[in-house]
Short mmCIF file of C-alpha atoms in Angstrom, two decimals:
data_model
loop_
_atom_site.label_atom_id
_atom_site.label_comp_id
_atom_site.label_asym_id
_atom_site.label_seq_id
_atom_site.Cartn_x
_atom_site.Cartn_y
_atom_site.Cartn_z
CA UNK A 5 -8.68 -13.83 -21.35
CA UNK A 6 -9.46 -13.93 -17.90
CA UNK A 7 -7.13 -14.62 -15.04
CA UNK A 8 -8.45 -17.54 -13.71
CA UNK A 9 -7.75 -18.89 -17.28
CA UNK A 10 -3.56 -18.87 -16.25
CA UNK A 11 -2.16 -21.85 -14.72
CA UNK A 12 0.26 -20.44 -12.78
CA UNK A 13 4.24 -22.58 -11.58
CA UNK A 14 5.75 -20.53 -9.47
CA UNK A 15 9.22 -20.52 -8.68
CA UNK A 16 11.62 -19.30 -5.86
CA UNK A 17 13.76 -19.91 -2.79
CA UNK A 18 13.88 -16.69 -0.01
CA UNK A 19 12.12 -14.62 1.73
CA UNK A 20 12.60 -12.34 -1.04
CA UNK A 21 10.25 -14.68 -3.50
CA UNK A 22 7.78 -15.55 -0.84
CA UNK A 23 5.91 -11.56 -1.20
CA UNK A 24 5.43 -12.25 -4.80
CA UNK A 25 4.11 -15.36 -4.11
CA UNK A 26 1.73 -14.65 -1.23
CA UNK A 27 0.09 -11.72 -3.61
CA UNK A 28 -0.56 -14.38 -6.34
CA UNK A 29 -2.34 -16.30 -3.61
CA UNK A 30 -4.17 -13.09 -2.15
CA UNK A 31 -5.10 -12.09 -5.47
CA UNK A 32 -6.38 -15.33 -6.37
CA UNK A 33 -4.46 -16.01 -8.77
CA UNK A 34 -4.26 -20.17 -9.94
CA UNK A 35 -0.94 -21.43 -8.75
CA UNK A 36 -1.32 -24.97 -9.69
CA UNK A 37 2.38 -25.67 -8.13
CA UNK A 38 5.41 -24.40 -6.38
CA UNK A 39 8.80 -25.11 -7.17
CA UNK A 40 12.29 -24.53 -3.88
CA UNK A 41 14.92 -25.57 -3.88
CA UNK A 42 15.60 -28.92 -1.91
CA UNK A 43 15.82 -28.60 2.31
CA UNK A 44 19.33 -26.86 3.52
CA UNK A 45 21.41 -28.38 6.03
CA UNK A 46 22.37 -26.98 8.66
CA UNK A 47 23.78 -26.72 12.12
CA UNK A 48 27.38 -27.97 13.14
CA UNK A 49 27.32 -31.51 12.02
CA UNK A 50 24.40 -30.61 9.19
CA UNK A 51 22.23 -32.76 10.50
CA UNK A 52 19.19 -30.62 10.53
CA UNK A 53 17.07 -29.96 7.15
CA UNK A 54 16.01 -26.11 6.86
CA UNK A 55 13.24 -26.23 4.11
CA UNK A 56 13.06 -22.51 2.31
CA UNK A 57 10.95 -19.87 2.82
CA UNK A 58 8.88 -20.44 -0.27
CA UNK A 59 8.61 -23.98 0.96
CA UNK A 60 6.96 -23.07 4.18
CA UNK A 61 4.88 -20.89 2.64
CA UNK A 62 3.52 -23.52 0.01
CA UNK A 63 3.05 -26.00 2.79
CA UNK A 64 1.02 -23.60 4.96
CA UNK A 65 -0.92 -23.03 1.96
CA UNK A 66 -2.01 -26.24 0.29
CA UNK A 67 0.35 -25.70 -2.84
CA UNK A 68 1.75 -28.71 -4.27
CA UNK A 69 5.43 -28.35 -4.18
CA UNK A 70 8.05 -30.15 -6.19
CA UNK A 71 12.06 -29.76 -4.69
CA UNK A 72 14.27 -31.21 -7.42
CA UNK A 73 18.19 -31.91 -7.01
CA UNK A 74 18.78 -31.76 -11.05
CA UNK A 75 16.17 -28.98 -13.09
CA UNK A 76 16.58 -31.73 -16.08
CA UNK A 77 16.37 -34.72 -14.17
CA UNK A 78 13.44 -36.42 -16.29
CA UNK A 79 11.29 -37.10 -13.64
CA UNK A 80 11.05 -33.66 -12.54
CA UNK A 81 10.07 -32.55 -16.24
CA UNK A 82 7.53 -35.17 -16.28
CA UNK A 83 6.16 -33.99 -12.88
CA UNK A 84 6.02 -30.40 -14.21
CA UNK A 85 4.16 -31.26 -17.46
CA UNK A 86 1.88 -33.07 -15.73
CA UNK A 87 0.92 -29.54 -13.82
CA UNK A 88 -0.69 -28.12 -16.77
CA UNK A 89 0.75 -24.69 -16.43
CA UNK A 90 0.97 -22.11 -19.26
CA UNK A 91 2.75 -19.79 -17.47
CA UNK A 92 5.59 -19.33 -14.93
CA UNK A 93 7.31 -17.37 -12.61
CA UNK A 94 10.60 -17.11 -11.02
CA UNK A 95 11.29 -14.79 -8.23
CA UNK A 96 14.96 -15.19 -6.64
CA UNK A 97 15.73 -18.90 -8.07
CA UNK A 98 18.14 -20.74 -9.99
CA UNK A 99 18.74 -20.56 -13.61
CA UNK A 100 16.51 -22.87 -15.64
CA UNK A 101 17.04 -25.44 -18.76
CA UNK A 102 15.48 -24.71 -21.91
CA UNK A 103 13.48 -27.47 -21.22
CA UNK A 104 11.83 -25.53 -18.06
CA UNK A 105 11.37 -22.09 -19.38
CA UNK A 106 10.12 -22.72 -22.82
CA UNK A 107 7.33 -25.68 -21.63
CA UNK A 108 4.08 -22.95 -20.82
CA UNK A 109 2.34 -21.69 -23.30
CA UNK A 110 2.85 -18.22 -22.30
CA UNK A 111 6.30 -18.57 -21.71
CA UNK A 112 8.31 -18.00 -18.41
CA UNK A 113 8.96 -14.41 -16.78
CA UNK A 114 11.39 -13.21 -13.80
CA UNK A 115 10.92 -10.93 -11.07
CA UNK A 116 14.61 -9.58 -11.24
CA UNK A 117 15.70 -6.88 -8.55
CA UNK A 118 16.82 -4.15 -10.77
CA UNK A 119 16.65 -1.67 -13.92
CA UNK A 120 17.70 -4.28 -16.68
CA UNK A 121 20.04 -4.63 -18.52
CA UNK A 122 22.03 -2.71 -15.31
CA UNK A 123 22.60 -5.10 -13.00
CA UNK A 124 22.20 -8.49 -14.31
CA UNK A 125 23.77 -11.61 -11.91
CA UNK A 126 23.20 -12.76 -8.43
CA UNK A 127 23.25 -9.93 -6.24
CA UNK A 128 21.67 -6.78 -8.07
CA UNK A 129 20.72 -4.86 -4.47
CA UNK A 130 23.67 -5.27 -3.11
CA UNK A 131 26.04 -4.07 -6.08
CA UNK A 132 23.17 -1.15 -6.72
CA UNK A 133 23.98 0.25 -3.26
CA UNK A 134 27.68 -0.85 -3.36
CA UNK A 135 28.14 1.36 -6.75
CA UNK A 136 26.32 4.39 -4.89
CA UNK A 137 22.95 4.39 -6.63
CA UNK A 138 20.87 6.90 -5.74
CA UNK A 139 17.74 4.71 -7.62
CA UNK A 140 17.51 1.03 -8.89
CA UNK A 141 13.94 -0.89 -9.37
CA UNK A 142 12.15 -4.30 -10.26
CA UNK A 143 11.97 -5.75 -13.74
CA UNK A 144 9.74 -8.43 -15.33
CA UNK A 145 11.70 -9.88 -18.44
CA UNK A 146 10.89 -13.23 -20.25
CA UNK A 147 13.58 -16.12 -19.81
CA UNK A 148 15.90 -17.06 -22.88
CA UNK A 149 18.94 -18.89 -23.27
CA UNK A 150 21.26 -16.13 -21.27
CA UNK A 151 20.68 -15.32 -18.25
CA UNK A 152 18.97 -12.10 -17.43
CA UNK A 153 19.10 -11.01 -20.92
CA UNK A 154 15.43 -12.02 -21.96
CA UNK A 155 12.78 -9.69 -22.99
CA UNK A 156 11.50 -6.81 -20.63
CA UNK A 157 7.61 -6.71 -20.06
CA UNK A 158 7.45 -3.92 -17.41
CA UNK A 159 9.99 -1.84 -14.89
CA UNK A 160 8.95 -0.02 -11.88
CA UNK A 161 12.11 2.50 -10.43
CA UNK A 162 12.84 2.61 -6.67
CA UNK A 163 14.93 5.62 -4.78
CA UNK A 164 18.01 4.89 -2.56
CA UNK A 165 18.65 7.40 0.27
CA UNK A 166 22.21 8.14 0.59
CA UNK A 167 21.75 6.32 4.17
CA UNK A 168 20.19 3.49 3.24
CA UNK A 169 21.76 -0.01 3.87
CA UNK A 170 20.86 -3.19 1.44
CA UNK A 171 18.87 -4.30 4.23
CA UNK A 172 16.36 -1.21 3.46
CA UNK A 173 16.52 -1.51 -0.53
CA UNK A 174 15.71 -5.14 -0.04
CA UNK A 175 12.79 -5.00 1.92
CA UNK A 176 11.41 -2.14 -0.34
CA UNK A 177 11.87 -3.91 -4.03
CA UNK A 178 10.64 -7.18 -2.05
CA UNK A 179 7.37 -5.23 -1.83
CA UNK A 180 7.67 -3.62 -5.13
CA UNK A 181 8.23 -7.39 -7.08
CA UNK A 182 5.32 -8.40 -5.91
CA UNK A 183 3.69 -5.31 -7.27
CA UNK A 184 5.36 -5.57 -10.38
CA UNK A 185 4.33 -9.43 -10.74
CA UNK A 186 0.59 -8.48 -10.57
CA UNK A 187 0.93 -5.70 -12.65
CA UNK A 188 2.40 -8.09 -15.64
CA UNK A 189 -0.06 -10.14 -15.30
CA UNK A 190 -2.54 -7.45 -15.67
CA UNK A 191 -0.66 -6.85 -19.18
CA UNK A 192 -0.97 -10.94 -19.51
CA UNK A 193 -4.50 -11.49 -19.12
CA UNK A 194 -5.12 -8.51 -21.38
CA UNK A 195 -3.02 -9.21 -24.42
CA UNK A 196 -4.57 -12.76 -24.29
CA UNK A 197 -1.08 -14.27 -23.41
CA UNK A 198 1.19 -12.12 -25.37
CA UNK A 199 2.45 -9.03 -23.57
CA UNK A 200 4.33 -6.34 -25.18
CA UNK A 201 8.04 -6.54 -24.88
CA UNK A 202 11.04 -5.06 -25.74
CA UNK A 203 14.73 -6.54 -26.45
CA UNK A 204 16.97 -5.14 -24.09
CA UNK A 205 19.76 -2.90 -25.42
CA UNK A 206 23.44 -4.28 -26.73
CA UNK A 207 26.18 -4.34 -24.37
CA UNK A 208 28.37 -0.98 -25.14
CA UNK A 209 30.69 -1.68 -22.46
CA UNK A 210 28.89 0.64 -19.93
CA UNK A 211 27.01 -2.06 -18.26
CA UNK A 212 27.16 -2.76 -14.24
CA UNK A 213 27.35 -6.65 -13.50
CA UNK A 214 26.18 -8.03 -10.22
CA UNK A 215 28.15 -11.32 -9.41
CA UNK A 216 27.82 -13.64 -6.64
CA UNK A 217 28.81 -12.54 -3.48
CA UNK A 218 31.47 -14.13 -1.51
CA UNK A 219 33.64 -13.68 1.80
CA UNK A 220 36.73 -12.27 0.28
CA UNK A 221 34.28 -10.00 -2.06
CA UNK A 222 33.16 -8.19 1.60
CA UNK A 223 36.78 -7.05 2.35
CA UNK A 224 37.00 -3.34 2.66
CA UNK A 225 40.19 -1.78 1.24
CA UNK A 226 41.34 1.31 2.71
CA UNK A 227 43.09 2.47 0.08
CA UNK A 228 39.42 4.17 -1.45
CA UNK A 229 38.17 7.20 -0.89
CA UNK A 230 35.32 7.37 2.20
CA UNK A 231 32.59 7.77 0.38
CA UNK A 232 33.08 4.71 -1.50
CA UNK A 233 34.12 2.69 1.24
CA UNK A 234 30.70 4.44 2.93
CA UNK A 235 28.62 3.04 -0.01
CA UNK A 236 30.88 -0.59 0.03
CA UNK A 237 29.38 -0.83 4.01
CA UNK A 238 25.94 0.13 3.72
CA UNK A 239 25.59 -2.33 0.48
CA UNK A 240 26.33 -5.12 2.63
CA UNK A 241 24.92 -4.65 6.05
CA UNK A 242 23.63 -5.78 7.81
CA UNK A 243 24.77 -9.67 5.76
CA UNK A 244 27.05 -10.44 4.70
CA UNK A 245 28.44 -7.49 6.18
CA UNK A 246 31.66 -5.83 5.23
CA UNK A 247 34.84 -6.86 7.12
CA UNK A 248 38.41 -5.52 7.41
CA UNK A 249 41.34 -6.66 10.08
CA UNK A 250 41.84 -5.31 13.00
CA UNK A 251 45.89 -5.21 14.19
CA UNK A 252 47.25 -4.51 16.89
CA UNK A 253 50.46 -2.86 17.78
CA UNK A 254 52.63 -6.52 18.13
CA UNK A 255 50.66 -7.88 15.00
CA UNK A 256 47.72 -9.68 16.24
CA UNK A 257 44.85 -9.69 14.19
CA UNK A 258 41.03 -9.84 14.69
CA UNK A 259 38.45 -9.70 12.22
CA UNK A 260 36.23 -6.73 12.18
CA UNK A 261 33.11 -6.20 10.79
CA UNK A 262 31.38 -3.15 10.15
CA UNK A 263 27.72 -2.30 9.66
CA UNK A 264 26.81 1.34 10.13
CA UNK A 265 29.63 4.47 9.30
CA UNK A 266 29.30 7.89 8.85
CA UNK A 267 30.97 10.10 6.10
CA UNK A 268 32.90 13.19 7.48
CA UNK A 269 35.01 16.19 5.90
CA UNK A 270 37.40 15.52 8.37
CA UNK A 271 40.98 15.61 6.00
CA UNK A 272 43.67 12.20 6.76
CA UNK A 273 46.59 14.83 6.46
CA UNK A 274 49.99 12.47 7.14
CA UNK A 275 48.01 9.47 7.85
CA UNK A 276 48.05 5.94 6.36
CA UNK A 277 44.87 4.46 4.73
CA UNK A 278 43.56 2.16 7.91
CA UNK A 279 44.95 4.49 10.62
CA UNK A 280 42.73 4.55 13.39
CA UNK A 281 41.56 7.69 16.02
CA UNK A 282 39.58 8.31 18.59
CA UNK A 283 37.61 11.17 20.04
CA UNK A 284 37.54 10.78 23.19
CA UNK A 285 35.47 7.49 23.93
CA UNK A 286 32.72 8.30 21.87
CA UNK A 287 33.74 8.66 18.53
CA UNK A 288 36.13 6.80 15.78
CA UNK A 289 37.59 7.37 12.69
CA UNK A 290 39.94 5.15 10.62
CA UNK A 291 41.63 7.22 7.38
CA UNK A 292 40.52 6.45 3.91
CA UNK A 293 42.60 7.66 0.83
CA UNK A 294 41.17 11.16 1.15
CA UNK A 295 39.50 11.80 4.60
CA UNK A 296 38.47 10.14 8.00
CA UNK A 297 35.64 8.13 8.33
CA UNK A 298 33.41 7.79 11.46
CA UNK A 299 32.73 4.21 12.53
CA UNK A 300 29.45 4.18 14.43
CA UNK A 301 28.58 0.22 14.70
CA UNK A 302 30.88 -2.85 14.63
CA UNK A 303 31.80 -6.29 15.81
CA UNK A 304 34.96 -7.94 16.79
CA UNK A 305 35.42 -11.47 15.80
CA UNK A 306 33.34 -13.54 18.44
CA UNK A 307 32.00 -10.70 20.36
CA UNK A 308 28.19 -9.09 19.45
CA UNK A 309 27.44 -6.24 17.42
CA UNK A 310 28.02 -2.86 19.31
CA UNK A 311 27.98 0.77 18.78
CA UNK A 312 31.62 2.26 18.78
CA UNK A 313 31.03 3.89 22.74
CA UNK A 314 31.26 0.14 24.57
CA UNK A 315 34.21 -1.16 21.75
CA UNK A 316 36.00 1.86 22.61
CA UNK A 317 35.21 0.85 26.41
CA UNK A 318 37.25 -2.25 25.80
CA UNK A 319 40.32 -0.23 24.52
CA UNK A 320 43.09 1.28 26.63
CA UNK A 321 44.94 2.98 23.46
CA UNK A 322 43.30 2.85 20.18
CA UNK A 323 46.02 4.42 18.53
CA UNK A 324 47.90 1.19 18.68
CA UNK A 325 45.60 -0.51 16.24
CA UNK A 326 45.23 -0.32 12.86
CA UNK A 327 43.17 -2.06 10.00
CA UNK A 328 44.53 -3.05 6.73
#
């Protein structure tokens, strides 16, 4: 087989999906169509359509695009048939009908940001760095019924520095997909359609999930030690970005957010988890459950982001706050 014998559906949503898909386009690969998901509103009211980044990218490119509400709405399926494709691929998108992933010929295959079957769910980079990896990676598995359980065709392993935010990790295994995309269908085009693969293992109750992110899941509790509160606000800055509240002596309360911290062996001897102190006006540490932990870039509620120097500028006594 030859590549330009793959009809190629792509399939994806962020910014994430849109490397993959530019080095199927670079590489000249045939990718007959494109499938987003349908314009975002946004703005106060919602008045404004956002259209995704894959979408923009298709446009700019001549791909013919398809944004469906329902993945089994009939005319959709009817609109995808008609493309012809024996193979697809899903980078960053929804989970898929039946009727989607088993229509190609060759099957369907995901770009999915991690070392499966570790991290399976919504937000593998984010739990990866959250859980203190020091490595995670990129794998290409074939769809089934469950999701992220299909198949594996081919990993590739990526290192996490100990001071390394998500923001880092993403932009490296955004790189490394798209690597990992081409080099599957390298082993595509050679096995004539039919790849090598390997079941993934059985659940023995050591597996790491990676659920959906929400607002109350970015709390920090101060009741850890620092180093996993350290690994909790690097795996979500610099978004969603981890928040605690700030309170003040007569109980007013301000959210904080965090984004960059630094681990110390400085012991919290007779303080309370979410005591704050300052050094001067240059440095800040808030007790965890078994030492103090430098704070090095924040952001009050409704104020910018700033390094700890100007919020401690704002601040006649710091001692009278606390976070919980």
């Amino acid at each position: 087989m030859d590549k330009k014998d793959l009809r190629i559906i792509f399939m994806g949503t962020p910014d994430f999906a849109v490397e993959t898909l530019r080095a199927l386009v670079d590489n000249q690969y045939n990718v007959v169509g494109v499938v987003t998901q349908p314009d975002k509103p946004v703005g106060r009211h919602g008045s404004v359509l956002q259209p995704s980044a894959v979408k923009q990218f298709a446009l700019a490119h001549n791909l013919p695009l398809l944004q469906p509400e329902r993945m089994k709405d009939p005319a959709f399926i009817e609109q995808l048939a008609a493309w012809r494709a024996n193979l697809q691929v899903v980078v960053a998108f929804r989970m898929l009908p039946e009727v989607v992933w088993a229509m190609p010929e060759y099957g369907t295959f995901n770009v999915h940001a991690a070392l499966l079957p570790q991290y399976r769910g919504a937000a593998p980079i984010n739990w990866a760095v959250i859980n203190g990896e020091t490595q995670t990676g990129v794998t290409t598995f074939f769809l089934d019924q469950q999701i992220d359980t299909g198949r594996i065709i081919h990993q590739l392993t990526f290192d996490i520095p100990d001071d390394a935010d998500v923001e880092y990790v993403y932009d490296g295994l955004m790189h490394l997909g798209a690597r990992i995309c081409l080099e599957t269908l390298d082993l595509i085009v050679e096995s004539d359609g039919h790849p090598r693969s390997i079941p993934q293992p059985a659940d023995t109750g050591d597996l790491k999930a990676a659920p959906k992110i929400f607002k109350d899941t970015c709390r920090i509790s101060w009741q850890q030690t620092a180093k996993r509160v350290y690994d909790f606000v690097r795996g979500l800055s610099p978004y969603p970005g981890a928040w605690t509240m700030l309170v003040d002596s007569d109980g007013n309360e301000q959210v904080l957010k965090l984004f960059r911290t630094t681990k110390t062996q400085l012991p919290a001897t007779q303080m309370h988890p979410g005591q704050l102190v300052a050094d001067g006006r240059r440095h800040l540490y808030v007790a965890a459950a078994d030492c103090l932990f430098q704070i090095d870039e924040l952001q009050v509620a409704g104020k910018k982001r700033m390094d700890t120097p100007a919020f401690l500028n704002g601040i006649k006594e710091i001692e009278n706050y606390f976070l919980i």
